[in-house]
CSV table of C-alpha atoms and ligand atoms in Angstrom, one decimal:
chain,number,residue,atom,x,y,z
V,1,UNK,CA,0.0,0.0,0.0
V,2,UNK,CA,1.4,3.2,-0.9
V,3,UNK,CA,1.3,6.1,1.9
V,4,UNK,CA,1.0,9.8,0.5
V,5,UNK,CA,0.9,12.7,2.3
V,6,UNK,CA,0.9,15.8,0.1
V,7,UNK,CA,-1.2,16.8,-2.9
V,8,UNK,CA,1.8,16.5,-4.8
V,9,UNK,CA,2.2,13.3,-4.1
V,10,UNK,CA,-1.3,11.9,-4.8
V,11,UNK,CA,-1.1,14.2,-8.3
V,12,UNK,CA,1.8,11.9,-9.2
V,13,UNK,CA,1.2,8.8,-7.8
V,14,UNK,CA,-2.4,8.2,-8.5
V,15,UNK,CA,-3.1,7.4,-12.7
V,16,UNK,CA,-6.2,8.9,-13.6
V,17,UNK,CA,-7.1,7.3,-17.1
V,18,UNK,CA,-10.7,6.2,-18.6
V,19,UNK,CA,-10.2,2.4,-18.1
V,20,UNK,CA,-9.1,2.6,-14.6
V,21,UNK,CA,-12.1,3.8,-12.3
V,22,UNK,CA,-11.1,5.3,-8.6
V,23,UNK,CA,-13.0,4.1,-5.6
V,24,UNK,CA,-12.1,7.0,-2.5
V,25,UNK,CA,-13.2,6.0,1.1
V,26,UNK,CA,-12.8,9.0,3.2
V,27,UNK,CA,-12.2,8.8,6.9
V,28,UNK,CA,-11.0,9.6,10.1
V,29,UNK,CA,-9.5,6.8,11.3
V,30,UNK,CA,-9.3,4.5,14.2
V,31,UNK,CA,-10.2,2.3,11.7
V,32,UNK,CA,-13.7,-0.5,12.5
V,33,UNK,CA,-15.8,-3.2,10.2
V,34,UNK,CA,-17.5,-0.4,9.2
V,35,UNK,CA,-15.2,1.0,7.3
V,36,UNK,CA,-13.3,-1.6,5.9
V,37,UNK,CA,-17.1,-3.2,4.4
V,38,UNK,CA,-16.6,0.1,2.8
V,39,UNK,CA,-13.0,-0.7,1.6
V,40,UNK,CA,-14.0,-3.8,0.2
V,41,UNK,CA,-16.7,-2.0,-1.4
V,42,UNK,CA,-14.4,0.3,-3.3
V,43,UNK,CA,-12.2,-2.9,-4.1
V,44,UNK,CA,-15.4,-5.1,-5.3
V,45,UNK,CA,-16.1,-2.1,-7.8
V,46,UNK,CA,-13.1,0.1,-8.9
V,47,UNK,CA,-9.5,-0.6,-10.3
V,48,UNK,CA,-7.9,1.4,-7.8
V,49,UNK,CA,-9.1,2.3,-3.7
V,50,UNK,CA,-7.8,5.4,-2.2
V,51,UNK,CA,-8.9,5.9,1.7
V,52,UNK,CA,-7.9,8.6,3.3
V,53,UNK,CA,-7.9,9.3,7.3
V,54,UNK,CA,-7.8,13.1,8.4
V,55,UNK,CA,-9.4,13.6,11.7
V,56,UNK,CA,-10.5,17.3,10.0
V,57,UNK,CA,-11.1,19.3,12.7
V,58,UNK,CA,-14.0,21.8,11.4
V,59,UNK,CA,-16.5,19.8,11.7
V,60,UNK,CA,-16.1,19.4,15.4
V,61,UNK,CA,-18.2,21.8,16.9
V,62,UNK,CA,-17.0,20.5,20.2
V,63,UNK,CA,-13.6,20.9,20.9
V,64,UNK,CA,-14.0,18.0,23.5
V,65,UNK,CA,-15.2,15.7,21.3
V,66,UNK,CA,-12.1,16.7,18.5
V,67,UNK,CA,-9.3,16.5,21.0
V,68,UNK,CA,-10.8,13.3,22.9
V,69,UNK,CA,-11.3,11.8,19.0
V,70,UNK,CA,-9.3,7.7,18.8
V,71,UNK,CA,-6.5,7.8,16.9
V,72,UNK,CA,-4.9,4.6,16.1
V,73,UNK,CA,-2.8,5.4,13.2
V,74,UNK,CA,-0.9,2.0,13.1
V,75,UNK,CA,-3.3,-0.4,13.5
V,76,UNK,CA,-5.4,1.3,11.2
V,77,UNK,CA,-1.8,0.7,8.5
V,78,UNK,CA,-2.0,-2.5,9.3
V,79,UNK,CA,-5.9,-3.4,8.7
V,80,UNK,CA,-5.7,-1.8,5.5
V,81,UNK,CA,-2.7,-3.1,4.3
V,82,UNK,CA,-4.3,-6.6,5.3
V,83,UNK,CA,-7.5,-5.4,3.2
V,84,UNK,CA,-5.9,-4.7,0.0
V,85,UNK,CA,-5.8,-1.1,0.0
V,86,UNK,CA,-4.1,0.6,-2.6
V,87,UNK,CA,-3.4,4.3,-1.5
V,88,UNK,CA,-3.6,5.5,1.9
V,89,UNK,CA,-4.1,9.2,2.1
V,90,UNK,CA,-2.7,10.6,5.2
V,91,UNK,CA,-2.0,14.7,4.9
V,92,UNK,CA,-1.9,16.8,8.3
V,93,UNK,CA,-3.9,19.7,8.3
V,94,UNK,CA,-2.0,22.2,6.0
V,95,UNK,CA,-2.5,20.0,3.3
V,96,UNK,CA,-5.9,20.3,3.8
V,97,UNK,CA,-6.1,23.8,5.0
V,98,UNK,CA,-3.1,25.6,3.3
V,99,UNK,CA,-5.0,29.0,3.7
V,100,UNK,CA,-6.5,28.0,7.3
V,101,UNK,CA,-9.4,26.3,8.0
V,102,UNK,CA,-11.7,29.1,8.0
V,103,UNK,CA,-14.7,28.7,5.6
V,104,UNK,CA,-13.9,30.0,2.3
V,105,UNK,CA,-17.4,29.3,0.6
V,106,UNK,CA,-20.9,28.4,1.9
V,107,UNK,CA,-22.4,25.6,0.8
V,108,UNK,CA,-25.5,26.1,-0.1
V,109,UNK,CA,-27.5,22.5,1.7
V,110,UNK,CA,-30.9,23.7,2.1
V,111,UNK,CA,-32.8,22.9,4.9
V,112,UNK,CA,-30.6,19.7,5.7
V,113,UNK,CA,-28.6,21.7,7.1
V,114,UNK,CA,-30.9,23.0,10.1
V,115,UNK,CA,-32.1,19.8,11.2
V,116,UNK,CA,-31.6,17.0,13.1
V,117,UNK,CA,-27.7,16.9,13.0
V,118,UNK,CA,-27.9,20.5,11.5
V,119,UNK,CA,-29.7,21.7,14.6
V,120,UNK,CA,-27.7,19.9,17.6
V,121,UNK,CA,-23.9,20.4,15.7
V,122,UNK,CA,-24.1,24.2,14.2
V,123,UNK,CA,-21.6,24.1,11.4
V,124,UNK,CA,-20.9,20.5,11.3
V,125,UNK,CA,-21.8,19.8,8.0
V,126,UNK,CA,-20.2,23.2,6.6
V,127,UNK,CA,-17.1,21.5,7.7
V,128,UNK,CA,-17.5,18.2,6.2
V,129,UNK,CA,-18.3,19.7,3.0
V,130,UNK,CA,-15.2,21.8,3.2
V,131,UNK,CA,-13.3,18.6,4.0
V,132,UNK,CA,-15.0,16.5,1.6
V,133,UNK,CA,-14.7,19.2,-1.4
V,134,UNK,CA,-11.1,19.1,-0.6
V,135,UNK,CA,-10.1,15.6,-0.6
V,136,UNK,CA,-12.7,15.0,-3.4
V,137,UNK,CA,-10.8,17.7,-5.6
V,138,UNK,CA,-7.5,16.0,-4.6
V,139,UNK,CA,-8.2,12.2,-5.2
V,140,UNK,CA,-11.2,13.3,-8.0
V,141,UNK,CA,-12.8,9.3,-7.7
V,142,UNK,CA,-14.8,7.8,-10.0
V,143,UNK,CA,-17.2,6.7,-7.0
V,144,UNK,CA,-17.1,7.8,-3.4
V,145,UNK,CA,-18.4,5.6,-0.5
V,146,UNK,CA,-20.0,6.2,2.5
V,147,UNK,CA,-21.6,4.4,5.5
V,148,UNK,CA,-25.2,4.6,6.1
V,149,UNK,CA,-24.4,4.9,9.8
V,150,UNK,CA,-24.2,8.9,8.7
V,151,UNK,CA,-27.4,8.7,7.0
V,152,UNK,CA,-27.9,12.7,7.0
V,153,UNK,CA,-23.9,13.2,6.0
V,154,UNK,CA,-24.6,11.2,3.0
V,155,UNK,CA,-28.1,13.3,2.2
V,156,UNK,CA,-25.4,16.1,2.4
V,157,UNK,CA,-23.0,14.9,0.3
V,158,UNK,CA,-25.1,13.6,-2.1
V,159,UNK,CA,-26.0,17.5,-2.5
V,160,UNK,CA,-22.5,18.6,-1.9
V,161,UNK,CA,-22.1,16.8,-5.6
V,162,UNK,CA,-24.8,18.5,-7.5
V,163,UNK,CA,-23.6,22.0,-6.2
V,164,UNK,CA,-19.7,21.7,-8.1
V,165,UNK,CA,-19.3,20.8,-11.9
V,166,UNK,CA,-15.9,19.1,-11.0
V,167,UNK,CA,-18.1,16.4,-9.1
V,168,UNK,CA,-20.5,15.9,-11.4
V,169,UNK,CA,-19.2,12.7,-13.1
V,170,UNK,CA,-18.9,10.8,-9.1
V,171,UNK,CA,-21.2,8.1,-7.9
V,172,UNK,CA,-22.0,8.0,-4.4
V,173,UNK,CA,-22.1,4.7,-3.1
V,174,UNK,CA,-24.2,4.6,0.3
V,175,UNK,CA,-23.5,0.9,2.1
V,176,UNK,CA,-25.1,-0.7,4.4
V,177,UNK,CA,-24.6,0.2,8.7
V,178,UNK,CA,-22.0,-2.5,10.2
V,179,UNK,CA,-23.4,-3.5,13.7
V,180,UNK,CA,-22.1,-5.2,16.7
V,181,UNK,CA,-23.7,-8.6,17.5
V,182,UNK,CA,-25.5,-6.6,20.3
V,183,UNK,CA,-27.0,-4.5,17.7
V,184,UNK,CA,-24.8,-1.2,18.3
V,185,UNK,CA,-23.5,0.9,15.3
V,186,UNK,CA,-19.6,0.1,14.9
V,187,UNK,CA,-18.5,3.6,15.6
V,188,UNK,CA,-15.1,5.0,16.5
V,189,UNK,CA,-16.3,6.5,19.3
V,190,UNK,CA,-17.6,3.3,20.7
V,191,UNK,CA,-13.5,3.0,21.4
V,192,UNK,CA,-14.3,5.9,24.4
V,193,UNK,CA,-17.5,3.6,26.1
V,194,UNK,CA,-17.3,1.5,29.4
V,195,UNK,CA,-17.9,-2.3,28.5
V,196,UNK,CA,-20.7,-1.6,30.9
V,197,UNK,CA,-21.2,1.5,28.5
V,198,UNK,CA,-21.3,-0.7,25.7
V,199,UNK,CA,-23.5,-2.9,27.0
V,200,UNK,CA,-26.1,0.0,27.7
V,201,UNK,CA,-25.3,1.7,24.2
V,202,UNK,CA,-27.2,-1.5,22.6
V,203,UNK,CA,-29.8,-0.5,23.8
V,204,UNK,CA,-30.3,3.0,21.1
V,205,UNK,CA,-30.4,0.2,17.9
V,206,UNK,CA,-33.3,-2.3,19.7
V,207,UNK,CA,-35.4,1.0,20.4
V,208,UNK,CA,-34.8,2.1,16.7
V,209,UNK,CA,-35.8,-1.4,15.9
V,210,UNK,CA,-38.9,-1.5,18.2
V,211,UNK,CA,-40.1,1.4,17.0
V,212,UNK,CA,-39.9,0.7,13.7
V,213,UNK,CA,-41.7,-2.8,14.0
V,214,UNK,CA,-44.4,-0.7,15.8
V,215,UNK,CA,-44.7,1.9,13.1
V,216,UNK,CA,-48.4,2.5,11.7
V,217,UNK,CA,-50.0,4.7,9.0
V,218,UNK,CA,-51.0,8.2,11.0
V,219,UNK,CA,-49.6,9.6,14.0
V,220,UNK,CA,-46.8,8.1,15.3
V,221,UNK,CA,-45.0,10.8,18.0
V,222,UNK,CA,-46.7,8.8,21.0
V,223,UNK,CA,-44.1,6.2,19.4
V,224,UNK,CA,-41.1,8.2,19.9
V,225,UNK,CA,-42.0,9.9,23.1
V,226,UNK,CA,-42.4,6.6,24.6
V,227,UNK,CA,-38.7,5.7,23.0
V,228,UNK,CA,-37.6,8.8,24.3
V,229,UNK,CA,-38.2,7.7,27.9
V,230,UNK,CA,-37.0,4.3,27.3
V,231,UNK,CA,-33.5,5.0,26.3
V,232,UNK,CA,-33.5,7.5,29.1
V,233,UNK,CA,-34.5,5.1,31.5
V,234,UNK,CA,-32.0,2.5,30.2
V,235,UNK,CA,-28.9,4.7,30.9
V,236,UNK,CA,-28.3,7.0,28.1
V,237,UNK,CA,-27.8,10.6,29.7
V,238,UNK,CA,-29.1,12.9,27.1
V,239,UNK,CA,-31.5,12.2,24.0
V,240,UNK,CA,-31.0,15.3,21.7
V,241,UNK,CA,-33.3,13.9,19.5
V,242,UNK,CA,-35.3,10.6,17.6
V,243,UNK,CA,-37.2,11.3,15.0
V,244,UNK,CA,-39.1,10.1,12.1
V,245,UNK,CA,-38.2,11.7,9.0
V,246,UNK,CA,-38.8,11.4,5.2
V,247,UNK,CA,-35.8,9.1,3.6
V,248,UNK,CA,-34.8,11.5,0.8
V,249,UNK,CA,-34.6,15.1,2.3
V,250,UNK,CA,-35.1,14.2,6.0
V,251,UNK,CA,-38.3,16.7,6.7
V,252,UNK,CA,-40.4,15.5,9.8
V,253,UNK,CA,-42.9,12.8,8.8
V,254,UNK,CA,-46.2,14.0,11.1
V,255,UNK,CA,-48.5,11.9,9.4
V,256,UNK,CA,-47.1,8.7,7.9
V,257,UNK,CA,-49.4,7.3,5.3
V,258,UNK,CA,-47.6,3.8,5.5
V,259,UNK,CA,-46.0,4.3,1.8
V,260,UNK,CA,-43.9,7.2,2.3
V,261,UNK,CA,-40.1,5.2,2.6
V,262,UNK,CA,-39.0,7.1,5.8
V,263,UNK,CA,-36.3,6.6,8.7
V,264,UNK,CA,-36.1,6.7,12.1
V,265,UNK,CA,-33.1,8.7,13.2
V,266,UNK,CA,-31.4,9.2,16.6
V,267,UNK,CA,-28.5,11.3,18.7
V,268,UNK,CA,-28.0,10.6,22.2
V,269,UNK,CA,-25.3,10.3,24.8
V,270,UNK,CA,-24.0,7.9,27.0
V,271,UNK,CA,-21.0,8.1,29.4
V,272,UNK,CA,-20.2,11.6,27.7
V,273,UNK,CA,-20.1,10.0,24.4
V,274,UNK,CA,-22.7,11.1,21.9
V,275,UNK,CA,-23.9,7.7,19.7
V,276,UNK,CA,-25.5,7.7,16.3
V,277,UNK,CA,-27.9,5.5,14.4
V,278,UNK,CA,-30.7,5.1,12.0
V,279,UNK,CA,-32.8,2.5,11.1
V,280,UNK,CA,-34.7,2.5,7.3
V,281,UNK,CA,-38.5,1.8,7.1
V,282,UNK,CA,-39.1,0.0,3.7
U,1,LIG,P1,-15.7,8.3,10.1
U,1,LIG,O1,-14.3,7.8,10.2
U,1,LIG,O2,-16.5,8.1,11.3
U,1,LIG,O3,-15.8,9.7,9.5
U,1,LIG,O4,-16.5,7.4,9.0
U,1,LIG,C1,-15.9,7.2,7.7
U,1,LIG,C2,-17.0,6.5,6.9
U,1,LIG,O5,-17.3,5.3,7.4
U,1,LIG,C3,-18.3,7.3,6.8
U,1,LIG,O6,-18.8,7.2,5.5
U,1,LIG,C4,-19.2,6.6,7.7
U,1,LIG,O7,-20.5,6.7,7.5
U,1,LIG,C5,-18.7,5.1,7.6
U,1,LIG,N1,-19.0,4.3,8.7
U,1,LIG,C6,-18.8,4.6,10.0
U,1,LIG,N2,-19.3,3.7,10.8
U,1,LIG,C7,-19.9,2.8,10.0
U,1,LIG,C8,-20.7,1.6,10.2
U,1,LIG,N3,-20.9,1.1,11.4
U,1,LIG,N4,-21.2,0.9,9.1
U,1,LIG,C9,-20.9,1.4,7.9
U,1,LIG,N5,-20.2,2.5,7.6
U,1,LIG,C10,-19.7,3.2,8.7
């Protein structure tokens, strides 16, 4: 596996011709089944996988939560290397950032930018656009992948590519979350929980599940009140939110009318750690 760490290295290391397609699997590292089902996504479809780790720090809005972030640089060489990985993509920041990380350009995302996410982590998904234009410039794929895990990241970066010309010819490949057996979303911040805190943290994917299995045509907020209580009565210390939302642009689903495809979304925090996770109604 070849290690790069400058633009200039990438620009002369990585062939870009017609016959030989690019997978990209961004990341940030401390490296989980998650992402390498991604890997070997990139690997089933393209010539040639780049992934790159960059813990990019603006789309932290808590500095906490950025300096406290895993990083387990050489394992993660080692898994990768042991996946097949062609390019790893490692810059530090002012590869990234050569004129700062302040936000050069809005991106315009619409109203999926004030919700859910949007509305608990101001900024959040400026800064993964600014990252993701970046790297995406750099490695210019032929098809990027991305873990349903972040279901409202990829909503965003699905319009993050309709919004720049240069993007227009990459196909965003959405896969599938990677659990635990308990049913917990393989996340690197799992890395920071108790094992009494992982045990407890199981508990956010079964309440997605049961609500989902108990979802009916109509009202459904008694639903997610109800599962609202339940996770904070099973340990987690703050819900910021769980909501049922339409499966393309996320607006709140009041009324369900049974047909509408829609997901059930959730934030919440246990032992400090704030956990993710999503669960699609078909
Ligand atoms: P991260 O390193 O957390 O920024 O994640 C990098 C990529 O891996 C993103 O596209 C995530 O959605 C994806 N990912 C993270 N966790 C999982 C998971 N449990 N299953 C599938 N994809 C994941």
């Amino acid at each position: 596996m070849l290690i790069l760490k400058t633009a200039d290295d990438l620009k002369n290391s990585v062939p870009h011709s017609k016959d030989k397609t690019i997978g990209f699997v961004p990341t940030m590292g401390a490296l989980h089944e998650g992402h390498l089902s991604l890997l070997r996504e990139s690997k089933a479809q393209c010539d040639l996988t780049v992934c790159s780790i960059f813990v990019n720090p603006t789309q932290f809005n808590d500095p906490e939560d950025f300096k406290k972030y895993p990083i387990t640089i050489d394992r993660d060489i080692e898994l990768l290397e042991k996946e097949g990985c062609d390019v790893l993509f490692l810059p530090e920041r002012e590869e990234i950032y050569p004129d700062g990380t302040e936000l050069k350009e809005r991106y315009d995302l619409g109203e999926l930018e004030n919700i859910l996410e949007g509305a608990f982590r101001p900024g959040h998904f400026q800064g993964v656009c600014q990252v993701v234009d970046r790297l995406l410039t750099l490695v210019a794929p032929d098809q990027l992948f991305m873990g349903a895990k972040d279901y409202q990241q990829c909503m965003v970066i699905r319009k993050l590519l309709t919004l720049k010309e240069r993007f227009s010819g990459i196909e965003l490949v959405i896969a599938p979350i990677m659990r635990e057996s308990s049913g917990l979303a393989m996340s690197s911040r799992n890395k920071r929980l108790s094992a009494e805190g992982l045990e407890k943290a199981a508990l956010l994917s079964a309440t997605l599940k049961s609500v989902r299995d108990q979802l009916t045509p109509g009202d459904n907020e008694f639903l997610i009140r109800d599962a609202e209580q339940y996770l904070r009565k099973g340990g987690f210390d703050k819900v910021d939110y769980i909501a049922l939302a339409d499966a393309v642009d996320l607006h709140a689903v009041k009324e369900w009318d049974g047909k509408e495809p829609v997901v059930i979304l959730a934030a919440a925090f246990i032992e400090g750690v704030r956990l993710i996770d999503n669960i699609s109604v078909s």
